[in-house]
Amino acid sequence: MMSEEDDVSEVSAAFPLYMRDELEVAVNRMGYVIGVNKSYPARLREMVSAAAITYQLQNASIDHVRRTYLKNLSYEEDPGGQQRLDRPYKRACIELFSASVDFLKQYPPVLRREPLLGEWIGDLTIIRCSYSFERAFAEADKGALYECVAIARMILEQISWVLCVRLLDDVDVIASKRATKSVGEAARQFPFLGRLYGWMSEHAHWAYGAHLKAITHDEDRAGAMLASSEFKAIAYAMLIVLTEAYRKVVNSLIMMHRTRDLTDSRRVWSVAASKFRPLPMVKEIARLSEGNADVFSLLKMLQDGPRHG
């Protein structure tokens, strides 16, 4: 828990949200690549494309270039946007992270006491995890499964560590708690965390069964798959399961203090937590992935872990 003197906003302001967006496509193929999201207005994407070509031609008039060279250019408004599942699924996760951060930043005065060291450093860790999730989703959006897993595994270690140090108030004892060992302790409370960590570790440590799917074959030639839509589906399923782990851990921290007032931020958290429905989301990914073994393995973790806490 943070003291009233702590100010996280000063840190986040140095790295504003508009600098953290991941852009989906390029509007040009010149030396200076300009990226946009498909959800950007079609007119804006057309004008940005015209500006890039104007610079390349060393012309002074963007409108002249657009009318002369791009008069037949027409972008579709948000192509395929209505069919995309990644946006609402990612948004559901992000809303949960935002609600927990808001809660952790606002509730300390209600305790009417100084937070334990484990509470204070644990809250800071949870708050920072929301940014780590952003970076994990950025890799997932590119279909970079192994890179996504590496970040996700770090997150799981961190939230498990938070659970283990929560009630500690001794610097040396807290320092002796290793995040990699904390997963085992946390899994005693939430058993599916151990299975999830094992799956992640196989990919992060390049186990044979995990890395084999990155090897491709085309007739007599072999290659290494860097990223793919299939990898994106697996990564999203994994991040949704991890978000459920995050929800369980944060909720368990909140429930340690049942006597607190029901503040507005706690109400927002409760609503966000109740709206997050991981099982239907991963079920739909499993259906669309046409029997992908990894997605079904992740789905099984959710199905075997009762949603309580």
PDB file of N, CA, C and O in Angstrom, residues 209-268:
ATOM      1  N   GLY A 209       9.632 -29.693 -26.890  1.00  0.00           N
ATOM      2  CA  GLY A 209       8.246 -29.676 -27.349  1.00  0.00           C
ATOM      3  C   GLY A 209       7.722 -28.280 -27.606  1.00  0.00           C
ATOM      4  O   GLY A 209       6.848 -28.075 -28.456  1.00  0.00           O
ATOM      5  N   ALA A 210       8.241 -27.302 -26.853  1.00  0.00           N
ATOM      6  CA  ALA A 210       7.775 -25.923 -27.005  1.00  0.00           C
ATOM      7  C   ALA A 210       8.399 -25.240 -28.218  1.00  0.00           C
ATOM      8  O   ALA A 210       7.736 -24.473 -28.920  1.00  0.00           O
ATOM      9  N   HIS A 211       9.694 -25.513 -28.467  1.00  0.00           N
ATOM     10  CA  HIS A 211      10.332 -24.800 -29.580  1.00  0.00           C
ATOM     11  C   HIS A 211      10.099 -25.489 -30.921  1.00  0.00           C
ATOM     12  O   HIS A 211      10.329 -24.896 -31.981  1.00  0.00           O
ATOM     13  N   LEU A 212       9.621 -26.739 -30.888  1.00  0.00           N
ATOM     14  CA  LEU A 212       9.443 -27.467 -32.143  1.00  0.00           C
ATOM     15  C   LEU A 212       8.443 -26.778 -33.065  1.00  0.00           C
ATOM     16  O   LEU A 212       8.599 -26.806 -34.292  1.00  0.00           O
ATOM     17  N   LYS A 213       7.432 -26.135 -32.496  1.00  0.00           N
ATOM     18  CA  LYS A 213       6.420 -25.484 -33.337  1.00  0.00           C
ATOM     19  C   LYS A 213       6.943 -24.223 -34.015  1.00  0.00           C
ATOM     20  O   LYS A 213       6.261 -23.654 -34.867  1.00  0.00           O
ATOM     21  N   ALA A 214       8.135 -23.764 -33.624  1.00  0.00           N
ATOM     22  CA  ALA A 214       8.732 -22.609 -34.297  1.00  0.00           C
ATOM     23  C   ALA A 214       9.536 -23.018 -35.524  1.00  0.00           C
ATOM     24  O   ALA A 214      10.006 -22.160 -36.274  1.00  0.00           O
ATOM     25  N   ILE A 215       9.706 -24.314 -35.724  1.00  0.00           N
ATOM     26  CA  ILE A 215      10.448 -24.818 -36.888  1.00  0.00           C
ATOM     27  C   ILE A 215       9.471 -25.117 -38.014  1.00  0.00           C
ATOM     28  O   ILE A 215       8.486 -25.840 -37.829  1.00  0.00           O
ATOM     29  N   THR A 216       9.718 -24.559 -39.177  1.00  0.00           N
ATOM     30  CA  THR A 216       8.841 -24.755 -40.333  1.00  0.00           C
ATOM     31  C   THR A 216       9.573 -25.503 -41.441  1.00  0.00           C
ATOM     32  O   THR A 216      10.809 -25.514 -41.490  1.00  0.00           O
ATOM     33  N   HIS A 217       8.791 -26.107 -42.314  1.00  0.00           N
ATOM     34  CA  HIS A 217       9.356 -26.851 -43.434  1.00  0.00           C
ATOM     35  C   HIS A 217       8.612 -26.492 -44.719  1.00  0.00           C
ATOM     36  O   HIS A 217       7.394 -26.391 -44.739  1.00  0.00           O
ATOM     37  N   ASP A 218       9.351 -26.277 -45.770  1.00  0.00           N
ATOM     38  CA  ASP A 218       8.790 -26.037 -47.096  1.00  0.00           C
ATOM     39  C   ASP A 218       9.565 -26.910 -48.076  1.00  0.00           C
ATOM     40  O   ASP A 218      10.674 -26.573 -48.496  1.00  0.00           O
ATOM     41  N   GLU A 219       8.958 -28.060 -48.407  1.00  0.00           N
ATOM     42  CA  GLU A 219       9.623 -29.076 -49.229  1.00  0.00           C
ATOM     43  C   GLU A 219      10.917 -29.517 -48.522  1.00  0.00           C
ATOM     44  O   GLU A 219      10.882 -30.064 -47.441  1.00  0.00           O
ATOM     45  N   ASP A 220      12.067 -29.229 -49.098  1.00  0.00           N
ATOM     46  CA  ASP A 220      13.314 -29.698 -48.487  1.00  0.00           C
ATOM     47  C   ASP A 220      14.039 -28.596 -47.718  1.00  0.00           C
ATOM     48  O   ASP A 220      15.206 -28.740 -47.347  1.00  0.00           O
ATOM     49  N   ARG A 221      13.331 -27.493 -47.459  1.00  0.00           N
ATOM     50  CA  ARG A 221      13.971 -26.370 -46.775  1.00  0.00           C
ATOM     51  C   ARG A 221      13.335 -26.178 -45.393  1.00  0.00           C
ATOM     52  O   ARG A 221      12.119 -26.283 -45.231  1.00  0.00           O
ATOM     53  N   ALA A 222      14.146 -25.879 -44.400  1.00  0.00           N
ATOM     54  CA  ALA A 222      13.675 -25.621 -43.044  1.00  0.00           C
ATOM     55  C   ALA A 222      13.800 -24.134 -42.730  1.00  0.00           C
ATOM     56  O   ALA A 222      14.651 -23.427 -43.295  1.00  0.00           O
ATOM     57  N   GLY A 223      12.953 -23.664 -41.850  1.00  0.00           N
ATOM     58  CA  GLY A 223      12.989 -22.258 -41.474  1.00  0.00           C
ATOM     59  C   GLY A 223      12.550 -22.091 -40.028  1.00  0.00           C
ATOM     60  O   GLY A 223      12.097 -23.035 -39.379  1.00  0.00           O
ATOM     61  N   ALA A 224      12.693 -20.877 -39.521  1.00  0.00           N
ATOM     62  CA  ALA A 224      12.289 -20.559 -38.157  1.00  0.00           C
ATOM     63  C   ALA A 224      11.135 -19.571 -38.201  1.00  0.00           C
ATOM     64  O   ALA A 224      11.264 -18.491 -38.784  1.00  0.00           O
ATOM     65  N   MET A 225      10.013 -19.946 -37.604  1.00  0.00           N
ATOM     66  CA  MET A 225       8.849 -19.074 -37.553  1.00  0.00           C
ATOM     67  C   MET A 225       9.074 -17.986 -36.505  1.00  0.00           C
ATOM     68  O   MET A 225       9.274 -18.280 -35.321  1.00  0.00           O
ATOM     69  N   LEU A 226       9.051 -16.742 -36.936  1.00  0.00           N
ATOM     70  CA  LEU A 226       9.238 -15.631 -36.010  1.00  0.00           C
ATOM     71  C   LEU A 226       7.931 -15.252 -35.339  1.00  0.00           C
ATOM     72  O   LEU A 226       7.869 -15.061 -34.121  1.00  0.00           O
ATOM     73  N   ALA A 227       6.898 -15.133 -36.123  1.00  0.00           N
ATOM     74  CA  ALA A 227       5.596 -14.713 -35.607  1.00  0.00           C
ATOM     75  C   ALA A 227       4.514 -15.203 -36.559  1.00  0.00           C
ATOM     76  O   ALA A 227       4.768 -15.407 -37.747  1.00  0.00           O
ATOM     77  N   SER A 228       3.306 -15.387 -36.035  1.00  0.00           N
ATOM     78  CA  SER A 228       2.212 -15.865 -36.881  1.00  0.00           C
ATOM     79  C   SER A 228       0.888 -15.572 -36.197  1.00  0.00           C
ATOM     80  O   SER A 228       0.835 -15.270 -34.995  1.00  0.00           O
ATOM     81  N   SER A 229      -0.200 -15.691 -36.962  1.00  0.00           N
ATOM     82  CA  SER A 229      -1.533 -15.503 -36.386  1.00  0.00           C
ATOM     83  C   SER A 229      -1.842 -16.609 -35.375  1.00  0.00           C
ATOM     84  O   SER A 229      -2.530 -16.383 -34.381  1.00  0.00           O
ATOM     85  N   GLU A 230      -1.330 -17.813 -35.630  1.00  0.00           N
ATOM     86  CA  GLU A 230      -1.522 -18.908 -34.680  1.00  0.00           C
ATOM     87  C   GLU A 230      -0.812 -18.603 -33.365  1.00  0.00           C
ATOM     88  O   GLU A 230      -1.364 -18.826 -32.278  1.00  0.00           O
ATOM     89  N   PHE A 231       0.401 -18.075 -33.457  1.00  0.00           N
ATOM     90  CA  PHE A 231       1.127 -17.684 -32.253  1.00  0.00           C
ATOM     91  C   PHE A 231       0.363 -16.591 -31.498  1.00  0.00           C
ATOM     92  O   PHE A 231       0.351 -16.557 -30.265  1.00  0.00           O
ATOM     93  N   LYS A 232      -0.267 -15.681 -32.236  1.00  0.00           N
ATOM     94  CA  LYS A 232      -1.043 -14.615 -31.591  1.00  0.00           C
ATOM     95  C   LYS A 232      -2.206 -15.211 -30.809  1.00  0.00           C
ATOM     96  O   LYS A 232      -2.494 -14.787 -29.684  1.00  0.00           O
ATOM     97  N   ALA A 233      -2.890 -16.195 -31.383  1.00  0.00           N
ATOM     98  CA  ALA A 233      -4.017 -16.830 -30.696  1.00  0.00           C
ATOM     99  C   ALA A 233      -3.555 -17.491 -29.398  1.00  0.00           C
ATOM    100  O   ALA A 233      -4.200 -17.357 -28.352  1.00  0.00           O
ATOM    101  N   ILE A 234      -2.428 -18.189 -29.448  1.00  0.00           N
ATOM    102  CA  ILE A 234      -1.892 -18.844 -28.249  1.00  0.00           C
ATOM    103  C   ILE A 234      -1.511 -17.791 -27.209  1.00  0.00           C
ATOM    104  O   ILE A 234      -1.811 -17.928 -26.016  1.00  0.00           O
ATOM    105  N   ALA A 235      -0.841 -16.731 -27.669  1.00  0.00           N
ATOM    106  CA  ALA A 235      -0.393 -15.684 -26.750  1.00  0.00           C
ATOM    107  C   ALA A 235      -1.574 -15.003 -26.070  1.00  0.00           C
ATOM    108  O   ALA A 235      -1.543 -14.735 -24.862  1.00  0.00           O
ATOM    109  N   TYR A 236      -2.629 -14.740 -26.819  1.00  0.00           N
ATOM    110  CA  TYR A 236      -3.809 -14.099 -26.229  1.00  0.00           C
ATOM    111  C   TYR A 236      -4.479 -15.020 -25.212  1.00  0.00           C
ATOM    112  O   TYR A 236      -4.892 -14.578 -24.129  1.00  0.00           O
ATOM    113  N   ALA A 237      -4.591 -16.306 -25.540  1.00  0.00           N
ATOM    114  CA  ALA A 237      -5.171 -17.255 -24.590  1.00  0.00           C
ATOM    115  C   ALA A 237      -4.353 -17.280 -23.305  1.00  0.00           C
ATOM    116  O   ALA A 237      -4.900 -17.272 -22.190  1.00  0.00           O
ATOM    117  N   MET A 238      -3.034 -17.294 -23.446  1.00  0.00           N
ATOM    118  CA  MET A 238      -2.150 -17.319 -22.279  1.00  0.00           C
ATOM    119  C   MET A 238      -2.285 -16.047 -21.444  1.00  0.00           C
ATOM    120  O   MET A 238      -2.344 -16.097 -20.209  1.00  0.00           O
ATOM    121  N   LEU A 239      -2.366 -14.888 -22.104  1.00  0.00           N
ATOM    122  CA  LEU A 239      -2.468 -13.628 -21.371  1.00  0.00           C
ATOM    123  C   LEU A 239      -3.813 -13.500 -20.661  1.00  0.00           C
ATOM    124  O   LEU A 239      -3.898 -12.884 -19.585  1.00  0.00           O
ATOM    125  N   ILE A 240      -4.847 -14.051 -21.227  1.00  0.00           N
ATOM    126  CA  ILE A 240      -6.153 -14.032 -20.565  1.00  0.00           C
ATOM    127  C   ILE A 240      -6.115 -14.905 -19.310  1.00  0.00           C
ATOM    128  O   ILE A 240      -6.638 -14.525 -18.253  1.00  0.00           O
ATOM    129  N   VAL A 241      -5.489 -16.075 -19.405  1.00  0.00           N
ATOM    130  CA  VAL A 241      -5.330 -16.936 -18.224  1.00  0.00           C
ATOM    131  C   VAL A 241      -4.472 -16.225 -17.174  1.00  0.00           C
ATOM    132  O   VAL A 241      -4.768 -16.260 -15.974  1.00  0.00           O
ATOM    133  N   LEU A 242      -3.427 -15.556 -17.607  1.00  0.00           N
ATOM    134  CA  LEU A 242      -2.565 -14.814 -16.679  1.00  0.00           C
ATOM    135  C   LEU A 242      -3.328 -13.664 -16.029  1.00  0.00           C
ATOM    136  O   LEU A 242      -3.141 -13.374 -14.847  1.00  0.00           O
ATOM    137  N   THR A 243      -4.188 -13.011 -16.792  1.00  0.00           N
ATOM    138  CA  THR A 243      -4.996 -11.931 -16.230  1.00  0.00           C
ATOM    139  C   THR A 243      -5.931 -12.463 -15.156  1.00  0.00           C
ATOM    140  O   THR A 243      -6.186 -11.802 -14.141  1.00  0.00           O
ATOM    141  N   GLU A 244      -6.449 -13.674 -15.351  1.00  0.00           N
ATOM    142  CA  GLU A 244      -7.278 -14.300 -14.307  1.00  0.00           C
ATOM    143  C   GLU A 244      -6.440 -14.573 -13.060  1.00  0.00           C
ATOM    144  O   GLU A 244      -6.921 -14.396 -11.929  1.00  0.00           O
ATOM    145  N   ALA A 245      -5.195 -14.992 -13.252  1.00  0.00           N
ATOM    146  CA  ALA A 245      -4.301 -15.174 -12.107  1.00  0.00           C
ATOM    147  C   ALA A 245      -4.081 -13.849 -11.385  1.00  0.00           C
ATOM    148  O   ALA A 245      -4.109 -13.774 -10.145  1.00  0.00           O
ATOM    149  N   TYR A 246      -3.871 -12.798 -12.145  1.00  0.00           N
ATOM    150  CA  TYR A 246      -3.702 -11.449 -11.601  1.00  0.00           C
ATOM    151  C   TYR A 246      -4.946 -11.041 -10.820  1.00  0.00           C
ATOM    152  O   TYR A 246      -4.855 -10.508  -9.713  1.00  0.00           O
ATOM    153  N   ARG A 247      -6.129 -11.301 -11.389  1.00  0.00           N
ATOM    154  CA  ARG A 247      -7.388 -10.946 -10.719  1.00  0.00           C
ATOM    155  C   ARG A 247      -7.502 -11.650  -9.374  1.00  0.00           C
ATOM    156  O   ARG A 247      -7.876 -11.050  -8.367  1.00  0.00           O
ATOM    157  N   LYS A 248      -7.179 -12.939  -9.360  1.00  0.00           N
ATOM    158  CA  LYS A 248      -7.281 -13.710  -8.127  1.00  0.00           C
ATOM    159  C   LYS A 248      -6.319 -13.176  -7.065  1.00  0.00           C
ATOM    160  O   LYS A 248      -6.690 -13.060  -5.885  1.00  0.00           O
ATOM    161  N   VAL A 249      -5.109 -12.874  -7.462  1.00  0.00           N
ATOM    162  CA  VAL A 249      -4.116 -12.374  -6.506  1.00  0.00           C
ATOM    163  C   VAL A 249      -4.542 -11.023  -5.952  1.00  0.00           C
ATOM    164  O   VAL A 249      -4.547 -10.811  -4.735  1.00  0.00           O
ATOM    165  N   VAL A 250      -4.910 -10.082  -6.840  1.00  0.00           N
ATOM    166  CA  VAL A 250      -5.310  -8.752  -6.380  1.00  0.00           C
ATOM    167  C   VAL A 250      -6.549  -8.845  -5.491  1.00  0.00           C
ATOM    168  O   VAL A 250      -6.633  -8.190  -4.443  1.00  0.00           O
ATOM    169  N   ASN A 251      -7.517  -9.669  -5.878  1.00  0.00           N
ATOM    170  CA  ASN A 251      -8.726  -9.798  -5.072  1.00  0.00           C
ATOM    171  C   ASN A 251      -8.407 -10.377  -3.692  1.00  0.00           C
ATOM    172  O   ASN A 251      -8.994  -9.971  -2.689  1.00  0.00           O
ATOM    173  N   SER A 252      -7.460 -11.306  -3.631  1.00  0.00           N
ATOM    174  CA  SER A 252      -7.089 -11.873  -2.336  1.00  0.00           C
ATOM    175  C   SER A 252      -6.445 -10.815  -1.443  1.00  0.00           C
ATOM    176  O   SER A 252      -6.635 -10.820  -0.223  1.00  0.00           O
ATOM    177  N   LEU A 253      -5.692  -9.887  -2.059  1.00  0.00           N
ATOM    178  CA  LEU A 253      -5.091  -8.801  -1.286  1.00  0.00           C
ATOM    179  C   LEU A 253      -6.161  -7.861  -0.749  1.00  0.00           C
ATOM    180  O   LEU A 253      -6.102  -7.398   0.395  1.00  0.00           O
ATOM    181  N   ILE A 254      -7.147  -7.590  -1.580  1.00  0.00           N
ATOM    182  CA  ILE A 254      -8.235  -6.702  -1.172  1.00  0.00           C
ATOM    183  C   ILE A 254      -9.040  -7.324  -0.037  1.00  0.00           C
ATOM    184  O   ILE A 254      -9.405  -6.655   0.931  1.00  0.00           O
ATOM    185  N   MET A 255      -9.288  -8.625  -0.135  1.00  0.00           N
ATOM    186  CA  MET A 255     -10.117  -9.304   0.865  1.00  0.00           C
ATOM    187  C   MET A 255      -9.403  -9.486   2.196  1.00  0.00           C
ATOM    188  O   MET A 255     -10.014  -9.871   3.181  1.00  0.00           O
ATOM    189  N   MET A 256      -8.093  -9.203   2.236  1.00  0.00           N
ATOM    190  CA  MET A 256      -7.388  -9.261   3.516  1.00  0.00           C
ATOM    191  C   MET A 256      -7.863  -8.153   4.449  1.00  0.00           C
ATOM    192  O   MET A 256      -7.620  -8.193   5.645  1.00  0.00           O
ATOM    193  N   HIS A 257      -8.517  -7.143   3.906  1.00  0.00           N
ATOM    194  CA  HIS A 257      -8.938  -5.979   4.698  1.00  0.00           C
ATOM    195  C   HIS A 257     -10.435  -5.772   4.504  1.00  0.00           C
ATOM    196  O   HIS A 257     -10.883  -4.770   3.962  1.00  0.00           O
ATOM    197  N   ARG A 258     -11.225  -6.720   4.955  1.00  0.00           N
ATOM    198  CA  ARG A 258     -12.673  -6.666   4.770  1.00  0.00           C
ATOM    199  C   ARG A 258     -13.315  -5.502   5.520  1.00  0.00           C
ATOM    200  O   ARG A 258     -14.448  -5.117   5.220  1.00  0.00           O
ATOM    201  N   THR A 259     -12.640  -4.970   6.538  1.00  0.00           N
ATOM    202  CA  THR A 259     -13.256  -3.924   7.354  1.00  0.00           C
ATOM    203  C   THR A 259     -13.159  -2.543   6.713  1.00  0.00           C
ATOM    204  O   THR A 259     -13.694  -1.579   7.241  1.00  0.00           O
ATOM    205  N   ARG A 260     -12.479  -2.435   5.590  1.00  0.00           N
ATOM    206  CA  ARG A 260     -12.336  -1.133   4.940  1.00  0.00           C
ATOM    207  C   ARG A 260     -13.676  -0.605   4.433  1.00  0.00           C
ATOM    208  O   ARG A 260     -14.596  -1.370   4.148  1.00  0.00           O
ATOM    209  N   ASP A 261     -13.770   0.696   4.318  1.00  0.00           N
ATOM    210  CA  ASP A 261     -14.948   1.298   3.705  1.00  0.00           C
ATOM    211  C   ASP A 261     -15.023   0.878   2.236  1.00  0.00           C
ATOM    212  O   ASP A 261     -14.010   0.679   1.586  1.00  0.00           O
ATOM    213  N   LEU A 262     -16.237   0.779   1.718  1.00  0.00           N
ATOM    214  CA  LEU A 262     -16.424   0.439   0.312  1.00  0.00           C
ATOM    215  C   LEU A 262     -16.284   1.724  -0.501  1.00  0.00           C
ATOM    216  O   LEU A 262     -17.251   2.428  -0.782  1.00  0.00           O
ATOM    217  N   THR A 263     -15.060   2.074  -0.857  1.00  0.00           N
ATOM    218  CA  THR A 263     -14.791   3.318  -1.569  1.00  0.00           C
ATOM    219  C   THR A 263     -15.221   3.200  -3.026  1.00  0.00           C
ATOM    220  O   THR A 263     -15.487   2.117  -3.536  1.00  0.00           O
ATOM    221  N   ASP A 264     -15.281   4.351  -3.700  1.00  0.00           N
ATOM    222  CA  ASP A 264     -15.646   4.348  -5.110  1.00  0.00           C
ATOM    223  C   ASP A 264     -14.678   3.512  -5.929  1.00  0.00           C
ATOM    224  O   ASP A 264     -15.073   2.789  -6.848  1.00  0.00           O
ATOM    225  N   SER A 265     -13.376   3.610  -5.607  1.00  0.00           N
ATOM    226  CA  SER A 265     -12.388   2.844  -6.371  1.00  0.00           C
ATOM    227  C   SER A 265     -12.567   1.350  -6.164  1.00  0.00           C
ATOM    228  O   SER A 265     -12.336   0.557  -7.079  1.00  0.00           O
ATOM    229  N   ARG A 266     -12.996   0.949  -4.959  1.00  0.00           N
ATOM    230  CA  ARG A 266     -13.241  -0.475  -4.729  1.00  0.00           C
ATOM    231  C   ARG A 266     -14.465  -0.934  -5.510  1.00  0.00           C
ATOM    232  O   ARG A 266     -14.495  -2.053  -6.014  1.00  0.00           O
ATOM    233  N   ARG A 267     -15.468  -0.070  -5.619  1.00  0.00           N
ATOM    234  CA  ARG A 267     -16.653  -0.414  -6.423  1.00  0.00           C
ATOM    235  C   ARG A 267     -16.264  -0.590  -7.884  1.00  0.00           C
ATOM    236  O   ARG A 267     -16.732  -1.509  -8.553  1.00  0.00           O
ATOM    237  N   VAL A 268     -15.406   0.300  -8.383  1.00  0.00           N
ATOM    238  CA  VAL A 268     -14.948   0.192  -9.774  1.00  0.00           C
ATOM    239  C   VAL A 268     -14.199  -1.117  -9.970  1.00  0.00           C
ATOM    240  O   VAL A 268     -14.375  -1.814 -10.979  1.00  0.00           O
TER     241      VAL A 268
END
